[in-house]
Amino acid sequence: FMEIMKPRIISSGVPSLDEVIEGFRIGDNVVWQVDDLDDYSYYAEKLINQGIRDHHHCVYISFAPHDPILKPMEYLDLIQVDPGNGFDFFSSEVHRIIGNYGRQVFYVFDNLSSLVVEWATDELVANFFKVTCPYLLELDTIAFFALTRGKHSHSAVARIRDTTQILIDVYRVDDRTYLHPLKVYDRYSPQMFLPHIVSNGKLVPVFNSGDAA
């Protein structure tokens, strides 16, 4: 019998997150739905630091007017792409970059929601993700994307959710930060899909239905 290959597990750089989602797997696209980009920046920086320690090529693809998601650091390449030239040019340029870097690269992208301003429709944002995500998966990368909660149509978010391997909601209520995995492809545990409170660097699942509400 042929031995079934086990998926290669990649650390997120945050041990408590690894415990919740059983780590990233090579090829994962990870979409973070956030209210505050600082939350996305925190997890993106942890991933890139982990990638550098593990000797992966790490790339930050910047295209938005917001503050940089990552600060400059040794062994991190910064690539800037102008979305103002339209969807076709932007998508082709990103695919060219991904193709040139090749396999098992770690990517962090700027906030996808900023593209709505450039392209005037979030359906094109979903189209960009649907054509880019499978290419990144094919090349065994780990790629981070952000969406601003409430800025997109349900249909656009649904298309992105269907395409990505992991979708994580991060939000704040009464000065508490919560992390809630909404989709984790091919992984399951009894607590994985519960909301989790971020407390002292740990992720604590919320079992109480009143707290969850």
mmCIF file of C-alpha atoms in Angstrom:
data_model
loop_
_atom_site.group_PDB
_atom_site.id
_atom_site.type_symbol
_atom_site.label_atom_id
_atom_site.label_comp_id
_atom_site.label_asym_id
_atom_site.label_seq_id
_atom_site.Cartn_x
_atom_site.Cartn_y
_atom_site.Cartn_z
ATOM 1 C CA PHE A 1 0.000 0.000 0.000
ATOM 2 C CA MET A 2 1.179 3.481 -0.761
ATOM 3 C CA GLU A 3 1.903 5.502 2.356
ATOM 4 C CA ILE A 4 -0.447 8.479 2.688
ATOM 5 C CA MET A 5 1.585 11.671 2.884
ATOM 6 C CA LYS A 6 0.813 13.689 5.990
ATOM 7 C CA PRO A 7 0.366 17.435 5.449
ATOM 8 C CA ARG A 8 3.365 19.501 6.406
ATOM 9 C CA ILE A 9 2.568 21.551 9.512
ATOM 10 C CA ILE A 10 3.811 25.157 9.709
ATOM 11 C CA SER A 11 3.842 27.203 12.910
ATOM 12 C CA SER A 12 1.985 30.521 12.864
ATOM 13 C CA GLY A 13 4.558 31.924 15.284
ATOM 14 C CA VAL A 14 1.826 32.068 17.959
ATOM 15 C CA PRO A 15 1.761 28.795 19.941
ATOM 16 C CA SER A 16 -1.780 29.335 21.258
ATOM 17 C CA LEU A 17 -3.073 29.876 17.704
ATOM 18 C CA ASP A 18 -1.276 26.721 16.568
ATOM 19 C CA GLU A 19 -3.104 24.818 19.305
ATOM 20 C CA VAL A 20 -6.512 26.142 18.222
ATOM 21 C CA ILE A 21 -6.210 25.493 14.464
ATOM 22 C CA GLU A 22 -3.639 22.660 14.615
ATOM 23 C CA GLY A 23 -1.073 24.827 12.822
ATOM 24 C CA PHE A 24 -0.959 26.022 9.250
ATOM 25 C CA ARG A 25 -0.435 23.543 6.451
ATOM 26 C CA ILE A 26 1.750 24.177 3.473
ATOM 27 C CA GLY A 27 -0.451 25.786 0.807
ATOM 28 C CA ASP A 28 -2.791 27.554 3.238
ATOM 29 C CA ASN A 29 -4.267 30.906 2.310
ATOM 30 C CA VAL A 30 -5.345 32.676 5.504
ATOM 31 C CA VAL A 31 -7.888 35.509 5.441
ATOM 32 C CA TRP A 32 -8.174 37.678 8.541
ATOM 33 C CA GLN A 33 -11.433 39.598 8.902
ATOM 34 C CA VAL A 34 -10.669 42.494 11.247
ATOM 35 C CA ASP A 35 -11.972 45.792 12.588
ATOM 36 C CA ASP A 36 -8.470 47.077 13.328
ATOM 37 C CA LEU A 37 -5.494 46.431 11.039
ATOM 38 C CA ASP A 38 -3.204 46.399 14.090
ATOM 39 C CA ASP A 39 -4.635 42.953 14.877
ATOM 40 C CA TYR A 40 -3.773 41.730 11.371
ATOM 41 C CA SER A 41 -0.324 43.290 11.620
ATOM 42 C CA TYR A 42 0.353 41.462 14.897
ATOM 43 C CA TYR A 43 -0.298 37.994 13.455
ATOM 44 C CA ALA A 44 1.406 38.834 10.150
ATOM 45 C CA GLU A 45 4.588 39.873 11.941
ATOM 46 C CA LYS A 46 4.549 36.677 14.010
ATOM 47 C CA LEU A 47 4.236 34.592 10.838
ATOM 48 C CA ILE A 48 7.075 36.366 9.047
ATOM 49 C CA ASN A 49 9.385 36.128 12.066
ATOM 50 C CA GLN A 50 8.642 32.397 12.172
ATOM 51 C CA GLY A 51 9.202 32.066 8.436
ATOM 52 C CA ILE A 52 12.571 33.818 8.661
ATOM 53 C CA ARG A 53 13.621 31.563 11.541
ATOM 54 C CA ASP A 54 12.634 28.524 9.449
ATOM 55 C CA HIS A 55 14.620 29.841 6.439
ATOM 56 C CA HIS A 56 11.657 30.506 4.170
ATOM 57 C CA HIS A 57 11.706 33.311 1.635
ATOM 58 C CA CYS A 58 9.353 35.990 3.017
ATOM 59 C CA VAL A 59 7.629 38.646 0.901
ATOM 60 C CA TYR A 60 5.391 41.587 1.779
ATOM 61 C CA ILE A 61 3.241 42.694 -1.177
ATOM 62 C CA SER A 62 2.133 46.280 -0.578
ATOM 63 C CA PHE A 63 -0.526 48.082 -2.593
ATOM 64 C CA ALA A 64 -2.648 50.107 -0.167
ATOM 65 C CA PRO A 65 -2.484 53.667 1.248
ATOM 66 C CA HIS A 66 -2.873 52.470 4.856
ATOM 67 C CA ASP A 67 0.081 52.262 7.256
ATOM 68 C CA PRO A 68 2.456 49.392 6.443
ATOM 69 C CA ILE A 69 1.389 46.028 7.829
ATOM 70 C CA LEU A 70 5.021 45.048 8.387
ATOM 71 C CA LYS A 71 7.999 47.146 9.333
ATOM 72 C CA PRO A 72 11.208 46.691 7.320
ATOM 73 C CA MET A 73 13.284 43.762 8.544
ATOM 74 C CA GLU A 74 16.232 41.737 7.370
ATOM 75 C CA TYR A 75 15.299 38.853 5.051
ATOM 76 C CA LEU A 76 11.879 40.334 4.223
ATOM 77 C CA ASP A 77 11.364 41.493 0.635
ATOM 78 C CA LEU A 78 9.013 44.430 0.051
ATOM 79 C CA ILE A 79 7.267 44.505 -3.334
ATOM 80 C CA GLN A 80 4.983 47.397 -4.241
ATOM 81 C CA VAL A 81 2.258 46.968 -6.855
ATOM 82 C CA ASP A 82 0.018 49.785 -8.090
ATOM 83 C CA PRO A 83 -3.656 48.756 -8.255
ATOM 84 C CA GLY A 84 -4.508 52.023 -10.009
ATOM 85 C CA ASN A 85 -3.744 50.454 -13.391
ATOM 86 C CA GLY A 86 -6.801 48.227 -13.088
ATOM 87 C CA PHE A 87 -7.778 44.712 -12.141
ATOM 88 C CA ASP A 88 -6.165 42.911 -15.088
ATOM 89 C CA PHE A 89 -2.776 44.610 -14.744
ATOM 90 C CA PHE A 90 -2.715 44.216 -10.972
ATOM 91 C CA SER A 91 -3.673 40.535 -11.044
ATOM 92 C CA SER A 92 -1.144 39.771 -13.779
ATOM 93 C CA GLU A 93 1.627 41.606 -11.931
ATOM 94 C CA VAL A 94 0.928 39.764 -8.663
ATOM 95 C CA HIS A 95 0.904 36.428 -10.512
ATOM 96 C CA ARG A 96 4.200 37.302 -12.189
ATOM 97 C CA ILE A 97 5.755 38.073 -8.800
ATOM 98 C CA ILE A 98 4.441 34.849 -7.268
ATOM 99 C CA GLY A 99 5.721 32.837 -10.224
ATOM 100 C CA ASN A 100 9.167 34.400 -10.010
ATOM 101 C CA TYR A 101 9.558 33.590 -6.311
ATOM 102 C CA GLY A 102 8.484 30.000 -6.756
ATOM 103 C CA ARG A 103 7.642 27.453 -4.081
ATOM 104 C CA GLN A 104 7.216 27.519 -0.297
ATOM 105 C CA VAL A 105 7.364 31.305 0.090
ATOM 106 C CA PHE A 106 5.613 33.150 2.944
ATOM 107 C CA TYR A 107 3.505 36.112 1.755
ATOM 108 C CA VAL A 108 1.757 38.942 3.558
ATOM 109 C CA PHE A 109 -0.597 41.119 1.493
ATOM 110 C CA ASP A 110 -2.041 44.520 2.339
ATOM 111 C CA ASN A 111 -5.720 44.889 3.204
ATOM 112 C CA LEU A 112 -7.814 43.641 0.269
ATOM 113 C CA SER A 113 -10.579 46.067 1.235
ATOM 114 C CA SER A 114 -8.454 48.973 -0.010
ATOM 115 C CA LEU A 115 -8.868 47.625 -3.550
ATOM 116 C CA VAL A 116 -12.565 48.519 -3.473
ATOM 117 C CA VAL A 117 -11.582 52.189 -3.529
ATOM 118 C CA GLU A 118 -9.448 51.616 -6.630
ATOM 119 C CA TRP A 119 -11.831 49.337 -8.532
ATOM 120 C CA ALA A 120 -15.203 50.615 -7.267
ATOM 121 C CA THR A 121 -16.592 47.104 -6.771
ATOM 122 C CA ASP A 122 -15.868 44.390 -4.255
ATOM 123 C CA GLU A 123 -16.783 41.700 -6.777
ATOM 124 C CA LEU A 124 -13.451 42.409 -8.481
ATOM 125 C CA VAL A 125 -11.737 41.989 -5.115
ATOM 126 C CA ALA A 126 -13.350 38.558 -4.826
ATOM 127 C CA ASN A 127 -12.322 37.792 -8.432
ATOM 128 C CA PHE A 128 -8.708 38.703 -7.634
ATOM 129 C CA PHE A 129 -8.719 36.389 -4.640
ATOM 130 C CA LYS A 130 -10.357 33.533 -6.562
ATOM 131 C CA VAL A 131 -7.669 33.592 -9.259
ATOM 132 C CA THR A 132 -4.739 34.190 -6.879
ATOM 133 C CA CYS A 133 -5.509 31.809 -4.021
ATOM 134 C CA PRO A 134 -5.311 28.567 -6.099
ATOM 135 C CA TYR A 135 -1.973 29.654 -7.608
ATOM 136 C CA LEU A 136 -0.521 30.254 -4.142
ATOM 137 C CA LEU A 137 -1.862 26.866 -3.019
ATOM 138 C CA GLU A 138 -0.278 25.177 -6.040
ATOM 139 C CA LEU A 139 3.103 26.660 -5.103
ATOM 140 C CA ASP A 140 2.907 25.426 -1.473
ATOM 141 C CA THR A 141 3.033 28.918 0.007
ATOM 142 C CA ILE A 142 1.571 30.387 3.186
ATOM 143 C CA ALA A 143 -0.252 33.642 2.377
ATOM 144 C CA PHE A 144 -1.977 36.179 4.646
ATOM 145 C CA PHE A 145 -4.743 38.538 3.523
ATOM 146 C CA ALA A 146 -6.971 40.974 5.436
ATOM 147 C CA LEU A 147 -10.549 42.127 4.977
ATOM 148 C CA THR A 148 -12.194 44.964 6.886
ATOM 149 C CA ARG A 149 -15.387 43.704 8.460
ATOM 150 C CA GLY A 150 -18.585 45.231 7.110
ATOM 151 C CA LYS A 151 -16.957 46.726 3.989
ATOM 152 C CA HIS A 152 -18.016 44.018 1.541
ATOM 153 C CA SER A 153 -21.178 42.437 0.202
ATOM 154 C CA HIS A 154 -22.211 39.065 1.577
ATOM 155 C CA SER A 155 -21.679 37.521 -1.858
ATOM 156 C CA ALA A 156 -18.085 38.793 -2.115
ATOM 157 C CA VAL A 157 -17.210 37.527 1.371
ATOM 158 C CA ALA A 158 -18.890 34.196 0.617
ATOM 159 C CA ARG A 159 -16.802 33.737 -2.538
ATOM 160 C CA ILE A 160 -13.608 34.518 -0.639
ATOM 161 C CA ARG A 161 -14.632 32.164 2.170
ATOM 162 C CA ASP A 162 -15.351 29.368 -0.317
ATOM 163 C CA THR A 163 -11.929 29.804 -1.932
ATOM 164 C CA THR A 164 -9.620 30.245 1.056
ATOM 165 C CA GLN A 165 -8.391 27.455 3.298
ATOM 166 C CA ILE A 166 -8.651 29.454 6.550
ATOM 167 C CA LEU A 167 -10.885 32.375 7.553
ATOM 168 C CA ILE A 168 -10.410 33.946 10.983
ATOM 169 C CA ASP A 169 -12.517 36.690 12.556
ATOM 170 C CA VAL A 170 -10.751 39.034 14.995
ATOM 171 C CA TYR A 171 -12.851 41.615 16.811
ATOM 172 C CA ARG A 172 -13.029 43.624 20.002
ATOM 173 C CA VAL A 173 -15.883 43.863 22.519
ATOM 174 C CA ASP A 174 -15.623 45.871 25.752
ATOM 175 C CA ASP A 175 -11.830 46.155 25.564
ATOM 176 C CA ARG A 176 -11.481 42.422 25.037
ATOM 177 C CA THR A 177 -10.085 40.934 21.842
ATOM 178 C CA TYR A 178 -11.670 37.787 20.428
ATOM 179 C CA LEU A 179 -10.384 35.405 17.767
ATOM 180 C CA HIS A 180 -12.947 33.191 16.045
ATOM 181 C CA PRO A 181 -11.965 30.663 13.335
ATOM 182 C CA LEU A 182 -14.842 30.562 10.845
ATOM 183 C CA LYS A 183 -13.271 28.122 8.373
ATOM 184 C CA VAL A 184 -10.303 25.790 8.787
ATOM 185 C CA TYR A 185 -10.023 23.415 5.862
ATOM 186 C CA ASP A 186 -9.515 19.700 6.625
ATOM 187 C CA ARG A 187 -9.025 20.203 10.382
ATOM 188 C CA TYR A 188 -11.476 19.783 13.202
ATOM 189 C CA SER A 189 -11.435 19.733 16.978
ATOM 190 C CA PRO A 190 -14.259 20.220 19.504
ATOM 191 C CA GLN A 191 -13.050 23.728 20.398
ATOM 192 C CA MET A 192 -11.663 24.898 17.063
ATOM 193 C CA PHE A 193 -14.710 26.833 15.887
ATOM 194 C CA LEU A 194 -15.551 28.510 19.174
ATOM 195 C CA PRO A 195 -14.796 32.186 19.778
ATOM 196 C CA HIS A 196 -11.621 32.571 21.840
ATOM 197 C CA ILE A 197 -10.713 35.425 24.174
ATOM 198 C CA VAL A 198 -7.134 36.674 23.814
ATOM 199 C CA SER A 199 -5.873 36.704 27.408
ATOM 200 C CA ASN A 200 -2.223 37.111 28.441
ATOM 201 C CA GLY A 201 -1.038 35.810 25.098
ATOM 202 C CA LYS A 202 -3.301 32.762 25.304
ATOM 203 C CA LEU A 203 -6.478 31.927 23.393
ATOM 204 C CA VAL A 204 -9.189 30.813 25.814
ATOM 205 C CA PRO A 205 -12.335 29.252 24.283
ATOM 206 C CA VAL A 206 -15.682 30.805 25.186
ATOM 207 C CA PHE A 207 -18.070 28.048 26.279
ATOM 208 C CA ASN A 208 -20.716 30.157 28.001
ATOM 209 C CA SER A 209 -23.494 30.903 25.517
ATOM 210 C CA GLY A 210 -24.131 34.351 27.011
ATOM 211 C CA ASP A 211 -20.472 35.310 26.645
ATOM 212 C CA ALA A 212 -20.444 33.933 23.101
ATOM 213 C CA ALA A 213 -23.470 36.013 22.174
#
